[in-house]
XYZ file of C-alpha atoms in Angstrom:
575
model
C 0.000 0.000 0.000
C 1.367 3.503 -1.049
C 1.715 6.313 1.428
C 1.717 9.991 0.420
C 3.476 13.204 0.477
C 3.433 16.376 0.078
C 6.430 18.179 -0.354
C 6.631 21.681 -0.168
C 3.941 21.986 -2.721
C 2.762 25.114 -4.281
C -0.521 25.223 -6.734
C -1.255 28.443 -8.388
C -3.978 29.520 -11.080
C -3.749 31.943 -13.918
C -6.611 34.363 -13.824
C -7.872 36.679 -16.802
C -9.903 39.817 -16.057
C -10.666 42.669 -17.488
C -7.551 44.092 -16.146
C -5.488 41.337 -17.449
C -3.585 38.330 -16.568
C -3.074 37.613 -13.338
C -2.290 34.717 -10.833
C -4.285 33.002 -7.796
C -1.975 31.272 -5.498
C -4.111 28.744 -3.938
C -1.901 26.718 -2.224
C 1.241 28.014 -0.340
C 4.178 25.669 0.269
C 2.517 22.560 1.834
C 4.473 20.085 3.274
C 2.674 16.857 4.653
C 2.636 13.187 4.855
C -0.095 10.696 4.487
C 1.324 6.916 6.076
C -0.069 3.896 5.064
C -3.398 3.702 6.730
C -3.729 6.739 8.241
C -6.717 9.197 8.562
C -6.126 12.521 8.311
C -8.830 15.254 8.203
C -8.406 18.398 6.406
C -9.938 21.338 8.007
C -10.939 24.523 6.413
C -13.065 27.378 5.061
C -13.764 27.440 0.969
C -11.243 28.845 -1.160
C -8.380 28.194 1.692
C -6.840 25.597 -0.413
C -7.855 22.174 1.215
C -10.323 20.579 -1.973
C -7.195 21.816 -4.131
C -4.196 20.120 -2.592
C -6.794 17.091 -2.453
C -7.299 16.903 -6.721
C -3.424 17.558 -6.726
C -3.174 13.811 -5.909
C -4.626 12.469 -9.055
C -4.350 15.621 -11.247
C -7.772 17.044 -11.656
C -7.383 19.849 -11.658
C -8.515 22.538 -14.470
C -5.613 23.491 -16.965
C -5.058 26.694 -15.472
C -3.381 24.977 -12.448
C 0.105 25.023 -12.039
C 2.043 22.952 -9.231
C 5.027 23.487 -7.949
C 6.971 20.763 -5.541
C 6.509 17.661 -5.153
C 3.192 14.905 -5.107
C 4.339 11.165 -4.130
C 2.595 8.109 -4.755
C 4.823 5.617 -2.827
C 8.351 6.497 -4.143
C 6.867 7.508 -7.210
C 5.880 11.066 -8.421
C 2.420 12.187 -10.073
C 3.589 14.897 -11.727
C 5.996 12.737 -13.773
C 3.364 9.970 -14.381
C 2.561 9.375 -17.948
C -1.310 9.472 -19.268
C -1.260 5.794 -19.098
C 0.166 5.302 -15.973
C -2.067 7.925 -14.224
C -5.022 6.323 -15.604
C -4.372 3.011 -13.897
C -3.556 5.133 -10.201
C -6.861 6.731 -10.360
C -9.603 4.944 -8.780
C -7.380 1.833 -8.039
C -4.794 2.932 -6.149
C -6.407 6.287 -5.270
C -10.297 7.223 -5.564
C -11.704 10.647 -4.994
C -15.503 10.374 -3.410
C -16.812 14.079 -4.562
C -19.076 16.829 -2.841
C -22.297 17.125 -4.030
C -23.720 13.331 -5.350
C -26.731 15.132 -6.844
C -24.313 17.071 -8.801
C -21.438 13.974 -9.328
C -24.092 10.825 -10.160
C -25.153 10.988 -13.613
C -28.895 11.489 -13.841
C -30.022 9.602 -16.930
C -28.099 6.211 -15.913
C -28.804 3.437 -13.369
C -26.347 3.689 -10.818
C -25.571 0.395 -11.222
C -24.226 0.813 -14.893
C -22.107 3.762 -13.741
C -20.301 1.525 -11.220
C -19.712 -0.976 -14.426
C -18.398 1.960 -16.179
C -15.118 2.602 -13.652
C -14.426 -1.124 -13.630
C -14.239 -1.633 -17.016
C -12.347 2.185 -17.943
C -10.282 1.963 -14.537
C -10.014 -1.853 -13.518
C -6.498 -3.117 -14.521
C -3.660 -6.035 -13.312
C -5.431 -8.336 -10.536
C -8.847 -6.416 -11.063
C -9.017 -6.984 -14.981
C -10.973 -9.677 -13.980
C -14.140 -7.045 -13.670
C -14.238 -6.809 -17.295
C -16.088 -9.399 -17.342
C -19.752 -9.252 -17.203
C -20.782 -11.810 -14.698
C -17.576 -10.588 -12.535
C -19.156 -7.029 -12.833
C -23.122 -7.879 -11.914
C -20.861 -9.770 -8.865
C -18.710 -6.900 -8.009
C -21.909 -4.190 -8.038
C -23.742 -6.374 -5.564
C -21.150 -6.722 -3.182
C -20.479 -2.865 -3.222
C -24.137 -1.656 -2.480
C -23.900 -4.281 0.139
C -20.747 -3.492 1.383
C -22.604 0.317 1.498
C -25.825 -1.308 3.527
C -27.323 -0.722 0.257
C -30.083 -3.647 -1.415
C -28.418 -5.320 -4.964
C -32.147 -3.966 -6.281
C -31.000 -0.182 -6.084
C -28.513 -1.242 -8.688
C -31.500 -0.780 -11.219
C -32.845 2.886 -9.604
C -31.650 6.495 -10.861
C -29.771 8.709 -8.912
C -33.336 10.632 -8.637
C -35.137 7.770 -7.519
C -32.446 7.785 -4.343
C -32.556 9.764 -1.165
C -29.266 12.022 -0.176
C -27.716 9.738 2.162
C -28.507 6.792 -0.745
C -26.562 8.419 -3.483
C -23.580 9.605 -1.366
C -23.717 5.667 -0.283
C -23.563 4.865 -4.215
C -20.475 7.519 -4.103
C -18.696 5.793 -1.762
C -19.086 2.210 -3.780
C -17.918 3.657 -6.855
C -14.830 5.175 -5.408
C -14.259 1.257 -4.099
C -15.165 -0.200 -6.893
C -11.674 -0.533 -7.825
C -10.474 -1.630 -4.572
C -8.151 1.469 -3.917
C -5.455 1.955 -1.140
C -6.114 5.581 -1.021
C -9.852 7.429 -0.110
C -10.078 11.048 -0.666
C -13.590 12.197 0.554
C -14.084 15.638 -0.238
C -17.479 17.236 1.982
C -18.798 13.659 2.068
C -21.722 14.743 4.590
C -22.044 18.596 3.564
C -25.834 19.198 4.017
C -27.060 15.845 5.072
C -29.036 15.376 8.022
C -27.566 14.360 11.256
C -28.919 10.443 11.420
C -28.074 9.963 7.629
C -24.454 12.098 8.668
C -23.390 9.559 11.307
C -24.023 6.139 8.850
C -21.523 7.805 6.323
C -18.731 8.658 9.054
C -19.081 5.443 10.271
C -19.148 3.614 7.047
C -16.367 5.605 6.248
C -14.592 4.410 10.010
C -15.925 1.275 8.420
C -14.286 0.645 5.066
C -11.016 1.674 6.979
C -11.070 -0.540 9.501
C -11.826 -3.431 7.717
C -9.789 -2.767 4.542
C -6.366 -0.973 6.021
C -7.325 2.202 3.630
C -5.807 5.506 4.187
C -8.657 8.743 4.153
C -8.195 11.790 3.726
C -11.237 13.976 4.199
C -12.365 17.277 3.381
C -14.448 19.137 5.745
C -15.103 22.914 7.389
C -16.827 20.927 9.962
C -13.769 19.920 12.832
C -16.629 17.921 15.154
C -17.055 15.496 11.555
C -13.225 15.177 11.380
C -12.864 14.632 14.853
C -15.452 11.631 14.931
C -13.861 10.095 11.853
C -10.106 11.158 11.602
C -6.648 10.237 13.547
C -4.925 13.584 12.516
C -6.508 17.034 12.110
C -4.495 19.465 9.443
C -6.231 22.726 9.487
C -5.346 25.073 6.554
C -5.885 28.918 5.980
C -5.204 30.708 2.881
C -3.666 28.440 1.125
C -0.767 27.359 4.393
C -1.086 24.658 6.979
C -1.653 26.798 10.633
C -2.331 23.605 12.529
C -1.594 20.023 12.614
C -1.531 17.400 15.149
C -3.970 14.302 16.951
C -7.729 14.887 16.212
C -8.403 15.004 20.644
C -5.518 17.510 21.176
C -6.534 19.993 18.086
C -10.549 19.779 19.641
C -9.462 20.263 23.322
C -6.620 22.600 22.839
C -6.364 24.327 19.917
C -3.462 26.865 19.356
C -4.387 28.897 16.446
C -6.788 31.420 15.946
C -7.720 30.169 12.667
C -8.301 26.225 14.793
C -10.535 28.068 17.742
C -12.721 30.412 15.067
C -13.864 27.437 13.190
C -14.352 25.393 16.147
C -16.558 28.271 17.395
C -18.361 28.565 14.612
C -20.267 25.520 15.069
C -22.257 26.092 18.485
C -22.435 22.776 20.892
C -25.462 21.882 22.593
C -25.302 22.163 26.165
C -22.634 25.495 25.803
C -24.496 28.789 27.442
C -21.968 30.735 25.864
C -23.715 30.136 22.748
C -27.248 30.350 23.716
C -28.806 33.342 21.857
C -25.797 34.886 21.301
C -24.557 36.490 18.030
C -21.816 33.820 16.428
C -18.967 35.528 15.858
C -16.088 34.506 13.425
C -12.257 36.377 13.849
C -10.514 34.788 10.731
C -6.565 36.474 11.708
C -4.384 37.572 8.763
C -7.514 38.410 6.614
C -6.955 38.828 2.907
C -8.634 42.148 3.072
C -11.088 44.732 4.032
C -13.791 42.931 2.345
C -13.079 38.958 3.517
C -14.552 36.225 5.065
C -14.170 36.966 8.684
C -12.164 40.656 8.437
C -15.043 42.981 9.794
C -14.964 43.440 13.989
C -17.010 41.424 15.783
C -20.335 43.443 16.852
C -20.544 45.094 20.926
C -23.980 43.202 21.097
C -23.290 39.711 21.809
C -26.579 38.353 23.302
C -29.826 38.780 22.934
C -32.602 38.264 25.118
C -35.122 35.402 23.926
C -38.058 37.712 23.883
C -37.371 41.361 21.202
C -37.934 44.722 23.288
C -41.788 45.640 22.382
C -43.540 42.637 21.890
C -43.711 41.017 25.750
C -47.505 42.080 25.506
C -48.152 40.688 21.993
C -49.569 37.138 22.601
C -51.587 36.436 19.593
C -49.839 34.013 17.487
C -48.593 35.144 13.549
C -49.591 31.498 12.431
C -51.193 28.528 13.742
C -51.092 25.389 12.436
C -54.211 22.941 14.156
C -54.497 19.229 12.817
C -53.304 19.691 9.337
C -52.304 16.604 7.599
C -51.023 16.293 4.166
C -51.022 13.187 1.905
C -49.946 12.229 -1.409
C -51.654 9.888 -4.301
C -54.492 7.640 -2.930
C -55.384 4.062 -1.419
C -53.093 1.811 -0.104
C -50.286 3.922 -2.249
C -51.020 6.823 -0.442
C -47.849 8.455 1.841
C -48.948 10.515 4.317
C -46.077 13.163 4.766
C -47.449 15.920 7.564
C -49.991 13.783 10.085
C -52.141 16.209 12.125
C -49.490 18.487 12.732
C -50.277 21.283 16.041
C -47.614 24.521 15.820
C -48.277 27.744 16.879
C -45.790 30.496 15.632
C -45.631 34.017 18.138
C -44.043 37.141 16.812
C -41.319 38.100 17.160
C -39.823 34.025 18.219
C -37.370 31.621 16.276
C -38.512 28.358 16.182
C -36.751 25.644 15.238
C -38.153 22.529 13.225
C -35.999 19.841 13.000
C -35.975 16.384 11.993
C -34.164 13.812 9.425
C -34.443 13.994 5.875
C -38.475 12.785 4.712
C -39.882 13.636 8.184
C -42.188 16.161 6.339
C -40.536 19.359 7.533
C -40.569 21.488 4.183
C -44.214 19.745 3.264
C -45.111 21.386 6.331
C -43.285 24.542 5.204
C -45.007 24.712 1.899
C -48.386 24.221 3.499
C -47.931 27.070 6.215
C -47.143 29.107 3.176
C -50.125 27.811 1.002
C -47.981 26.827 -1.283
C -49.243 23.029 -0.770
C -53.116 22.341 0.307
C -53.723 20.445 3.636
C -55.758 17.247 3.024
C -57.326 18.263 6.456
C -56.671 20.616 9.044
C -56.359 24.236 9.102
C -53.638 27.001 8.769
C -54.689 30.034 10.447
C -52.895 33.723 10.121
C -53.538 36.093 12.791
C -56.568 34.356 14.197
C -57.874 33.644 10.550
C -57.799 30.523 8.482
C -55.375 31.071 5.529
C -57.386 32.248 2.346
C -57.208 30.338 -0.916
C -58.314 33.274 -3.120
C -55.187 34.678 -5.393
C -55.667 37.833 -3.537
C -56.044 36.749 0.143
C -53.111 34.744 -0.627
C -50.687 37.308 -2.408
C -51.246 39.608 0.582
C -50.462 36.808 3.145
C -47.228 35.824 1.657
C -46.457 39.972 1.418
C -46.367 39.322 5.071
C -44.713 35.706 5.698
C -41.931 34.877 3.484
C -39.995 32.058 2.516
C -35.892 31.444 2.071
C -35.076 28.727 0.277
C -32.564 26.251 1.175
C -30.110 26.728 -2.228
C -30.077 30.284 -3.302
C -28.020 29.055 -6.472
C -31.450 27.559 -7.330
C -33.392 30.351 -6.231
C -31.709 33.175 -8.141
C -32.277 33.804 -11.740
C -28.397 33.450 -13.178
C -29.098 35.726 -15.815
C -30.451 38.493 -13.105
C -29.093 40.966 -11.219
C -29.303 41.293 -7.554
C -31.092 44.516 -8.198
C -33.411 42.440 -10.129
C -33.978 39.719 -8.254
C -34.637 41.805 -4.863
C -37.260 44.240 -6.638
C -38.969 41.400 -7.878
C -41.150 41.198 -5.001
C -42.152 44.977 -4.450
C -43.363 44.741 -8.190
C -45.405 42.305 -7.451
C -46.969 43.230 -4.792
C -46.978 46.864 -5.910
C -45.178 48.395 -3.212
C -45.584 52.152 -2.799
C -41.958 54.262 -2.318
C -39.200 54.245 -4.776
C -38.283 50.966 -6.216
C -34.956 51.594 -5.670
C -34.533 53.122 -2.377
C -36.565 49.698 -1.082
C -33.919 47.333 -2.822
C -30.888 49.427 -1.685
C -32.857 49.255 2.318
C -33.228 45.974 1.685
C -29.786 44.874 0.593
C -27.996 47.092 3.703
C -30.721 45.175 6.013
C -29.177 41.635 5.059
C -25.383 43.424 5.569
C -24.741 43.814 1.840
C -23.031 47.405 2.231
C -22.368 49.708 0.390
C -25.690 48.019 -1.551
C -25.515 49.924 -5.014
C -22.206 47.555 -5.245
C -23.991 44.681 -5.579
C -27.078 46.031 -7.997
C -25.555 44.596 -11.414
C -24.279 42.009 -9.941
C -25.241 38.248 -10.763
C -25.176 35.238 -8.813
C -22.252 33.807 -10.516
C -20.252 36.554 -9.279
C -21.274 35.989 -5.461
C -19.903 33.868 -2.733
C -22.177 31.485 -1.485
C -23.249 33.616 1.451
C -23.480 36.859 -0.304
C -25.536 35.110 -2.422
C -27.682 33.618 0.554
C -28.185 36.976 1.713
C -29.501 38.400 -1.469
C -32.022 35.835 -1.505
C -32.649 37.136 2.356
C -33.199 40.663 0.900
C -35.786 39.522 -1.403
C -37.794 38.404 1.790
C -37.115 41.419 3.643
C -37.826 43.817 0.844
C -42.038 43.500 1.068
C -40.940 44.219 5.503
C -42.675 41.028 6.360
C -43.344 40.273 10.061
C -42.146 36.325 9.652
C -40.032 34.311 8.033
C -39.708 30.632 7.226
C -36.059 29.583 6.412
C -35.410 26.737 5.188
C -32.120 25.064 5.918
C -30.388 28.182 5.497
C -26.932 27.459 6.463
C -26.836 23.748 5.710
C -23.605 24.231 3.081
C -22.040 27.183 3.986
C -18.758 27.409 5.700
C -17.950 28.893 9.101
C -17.865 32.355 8.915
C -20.661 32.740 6.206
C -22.469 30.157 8.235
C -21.782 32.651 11.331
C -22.638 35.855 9.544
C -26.538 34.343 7.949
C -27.232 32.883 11.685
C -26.130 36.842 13.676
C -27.888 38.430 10.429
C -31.334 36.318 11.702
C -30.524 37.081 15.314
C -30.392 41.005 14.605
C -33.646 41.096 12.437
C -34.982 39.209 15.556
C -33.856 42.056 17.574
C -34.303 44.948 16.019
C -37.206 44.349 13.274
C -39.276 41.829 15.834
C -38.759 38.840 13.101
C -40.168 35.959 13.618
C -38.941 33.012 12.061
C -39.124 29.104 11.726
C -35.800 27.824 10.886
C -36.096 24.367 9.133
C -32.460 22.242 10.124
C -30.990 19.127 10.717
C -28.530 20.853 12.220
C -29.602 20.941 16.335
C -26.492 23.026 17.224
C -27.982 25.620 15.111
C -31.306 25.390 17.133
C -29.595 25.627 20.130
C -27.419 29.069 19.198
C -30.822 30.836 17.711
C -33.743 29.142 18.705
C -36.376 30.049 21.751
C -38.434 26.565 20.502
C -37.964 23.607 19.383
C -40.131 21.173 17.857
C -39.235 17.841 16.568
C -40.935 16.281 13.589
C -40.496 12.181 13.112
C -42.335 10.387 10.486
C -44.834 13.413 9.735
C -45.488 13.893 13.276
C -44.246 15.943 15.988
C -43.183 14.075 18.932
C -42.095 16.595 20.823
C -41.985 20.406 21.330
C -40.585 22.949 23.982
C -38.306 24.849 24.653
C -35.003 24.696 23.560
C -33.212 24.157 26.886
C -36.093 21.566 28.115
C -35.510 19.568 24.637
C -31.928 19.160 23.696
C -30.992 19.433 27.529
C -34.232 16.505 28.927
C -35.235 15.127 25.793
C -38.437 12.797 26.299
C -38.982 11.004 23.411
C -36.551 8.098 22.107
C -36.436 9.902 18.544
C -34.799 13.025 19.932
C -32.819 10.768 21.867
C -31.518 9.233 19.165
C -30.959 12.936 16.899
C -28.905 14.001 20.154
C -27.179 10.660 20.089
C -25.213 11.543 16.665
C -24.213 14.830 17.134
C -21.130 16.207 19.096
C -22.165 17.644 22.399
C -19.747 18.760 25.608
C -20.083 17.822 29.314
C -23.181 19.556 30.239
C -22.556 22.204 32.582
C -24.983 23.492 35.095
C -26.985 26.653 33.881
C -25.340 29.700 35.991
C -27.058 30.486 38.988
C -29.615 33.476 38.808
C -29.451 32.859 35.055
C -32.460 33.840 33.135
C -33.704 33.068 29.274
């Protein structure tokens, strides 16, 4: 089995602009080794380097790349491999598992024939013998099983798979080839908790059993923790921190280490508890990066916004709605008679694994989908299902979607796709002091910047934001969010979840935050409500939930997430 280093390696790209040529020095003189297996996790915001020095290994990276120092394969170096020779490394003595399977999976062929495909273009010397067809219908079977996945889903489309199913399918094609070497680049970005915890530990899995080495990619240092020997954290392109995956969690040394570590709240922390997350990235790139303006004076909030102690009639109230779909014995029932009441002014958290009905619940409080039974009610009303009554409730409760690549126009500009709304809805005022208010309410300053602007030309928070000021342009009095944060990296992650806080707290903003993610219920939260199979099976507040759960479901969600010692609340405390 081949180890591998890094030596002193440098990866640069050229860049051409309207200015001119230029060049992007991604990674900065990286020197690391990989033994035989070994799991090392490499830590991380986007663009600091990490998924680049990862591709480096098998060369995938664009044409633009240029690397400096040296890559080693065993004794042998990749940058002097011929085509030949670095077709037969890739996937079988080193196989990448990429982010995003939705994006990676090819959607118009059966997953099993896509696993055929890398044995036959990748399988050579002792493996030749998957060539053959029989030896390939074998070989596909024993992967989805060695996945926990039936030999039947060989037959299904990556669409006809849940999340966790085609990252599983990921994972078997990247073993297909029975590889030494596992690089697993955001393997569990925006999965849900349960569904997070199989992969790590099939991951902890395959390793065991099979001697590989992993590398993995992650801006998440509790998933590296859980799964990795060695943490290597990396900022700006450098390595700031290296060393055992305990001593980098319980005593980290860098700035950098103890940002991103506290940019992912912990259950049970107080510190946390309605407070505004902060991120301090040190040596920012400039005036305008991730992480380079001051942390704010305010740094808690109180659970309840000044002015609204005496308002006690709920925004929305949800009483017995269920929702099914199709009919008969094929009928699923996704939301079964579903109680929430939502009070201005209050963040409430809905969370749940993926298919518990959380966003068919979303879509129904925001008529968007029709209850089979039950009612939604809206200020003491039941929700109308006229156009009109409708367009004026959803002037006043809007929704964030959970991808704002998907929910901005490419082809529009911010200006665009913020004013879209007050057109709509014929706002009075000038159209373009209300996008410019709107855009400097979601922290997009100096907001005539960003008015030609398109999405492609956004980070992924700026561009999360924008799709905030859309909402916040018609000055509605709730929001539902769904799964707002679930890809972003610490500090943008940081930034969206203080943004909601403030709104909160100055604007009175209401808000149901759909997650997975129960750290982020316990940082912004005042409820919580757990949905399990359509149902919710319990509801409270957030301390009485995550800190006395009740029923075995949140148990088991609490189970699978990292959590410290649980310290008493501070005497004389109040929230």
């Amino acid at each position: 089995m081949p180890s591998l280093k890094f030596e002193d390696v440098r990866i640069s790209y050229s860049t051409f602009e309207k200015g001119g040529r230029g060049t992007v020095e991604a990674v900065r003189g990286v020197t690391l080794d990989v033994p035989e297996g070994s799991t090392i996790g490499l830590a991380g915001e986007s663009g600091c380097g990490k998924s680049t020095l990862a591709m480096s290994v098998l060369r995938l990276l664009p044409r633009n790349a240029r690397i400096d120092g040296r890559i080693l394969l065993g004794e042998e170096s990749v940058a002097d491999m011929g085509w030949r020779r670095l077709r037969a490394v890739r996937w079988t003595e080193a196989a990448i598992v990429f982010q995003g399977a939705m994006h990676s999976l090819n959607p118009v062929q059966r997953v099993g024939d896509q696993i055929v495909e890398a044995l036959v273009l990748h399988a050579t010397g002792s493996r030749e013998k998957y060539r053959e067809r029989a030896e390939q219908d074998r070989r596909v079977a024993e992967l989805l099983q060695q996945v926990d996945l039936p030999k039947s889903k060989a037959r299904s489309y990556p669409h006809e798979l849940s999340g966790g199913q085609k990252q599983r399918v990921m994972i078997a094609l990247a073993l297909a080839c029975e590889p030494e070497i596992i690089i697993a680049d955001e393997p569990t970005t925006a999965l849900d908790v349960i569904v997070q915890a199989q992969i790590l530990n099939l991951l902890k899995q395959m390793v065991r059993e099979r001697g590989l080495s992993l590398i993995m990619i992650s801006h998440d240092l509790s998933v590296l923790a859980s799964t990795c020997e060695r943490i290597v954290v990396m900022q700006q392109g450098k390595i700031v921190e290296e060393g055992p995956s305990a001593e980098v969690m319980s005593n980290p040394q860098h700035p950098h280490t103890r940002a991103l570590a506290a940019a992912f709240p912990t259950i049970g922390d107080w510190s946390s508890r309605l407070a505004l997350p902060t991120y301090t990235s040190p040596e920012a790139p400039g005036p305008n990066g991730p992480g380079s303006r001051p942390a704010p004076d305010l740094t808690e909030i109180s659970s309840t916004p000044t002015g609204l102690l005496s308002l006690t009639d709920a925004v929305i109230a949800v009483r017995g709605v269920t929702v099914s779909f199709g009919r008969g014995d094929r009928g699923h029932v996704a939301v079964d008679d579903v109680d929430l009441t939502c009070r201005p002014g209050e963040i409430i958290a809905l969370v749940g694994q993926s298919g518990s009905g959380k966003t068919t619940l979303a879509r129904t409080i925001l008529g968007l989908q029709q209850p089979t039974s039950g009612d939604v009610m809206y200020r003491g009303r039941p929700l109308s299902t006229r156009r009109k009554g409708l367009k004026d409730y959803r002037s006043r409760v809007q929704f964030v979607l959970q991808d704002p690549s998907a929910a901005l126009n490419p082809r529009q500009s911010v200006y665009e796709a913020v004013a879209e709304g007050p057109r709509l809805h014929r706002l009075p005022g000038d159209e373009r002091d209300i996008v410019a208010q709107a855009l400097a309410d979601a922290e997009l300053t100096p907001p005539e910047k960003y008015f030609q602007a398109i999405p492609q030309e956004l980070s992924g928070g700026q561009r999360q934001r924008v799709v905030i000021a859309g909402a916040l342009a018609l000055g509605p009095e709730f929001l539902v969010a769904d799964e707002p944060v679930a890809s972003l990296d610490a500090s943008v992650r940081a930034g969206v979840l203080a943004l909601l806080l403030r709104l909160r707290c100055e604007r009175g903003l209401g808000a149901l935050v759909i997650t997975h993610d129960l750290g982020l219920a316990w940082n912004i939260a005042d409820r919580v409500a757990v949905m399990y199979r359509g149902r919710i099976v319990e509801h409270g507040t957030v301390e009485d939930v995550l800190l006395d759960p009740q029923h075995e479901y949140t148990k088991r969600l609490l189970s699978v997430v990292p959590s410290r010692e649980l310290r008493e609340r501070p005497t004389g405390e109040t929230r």
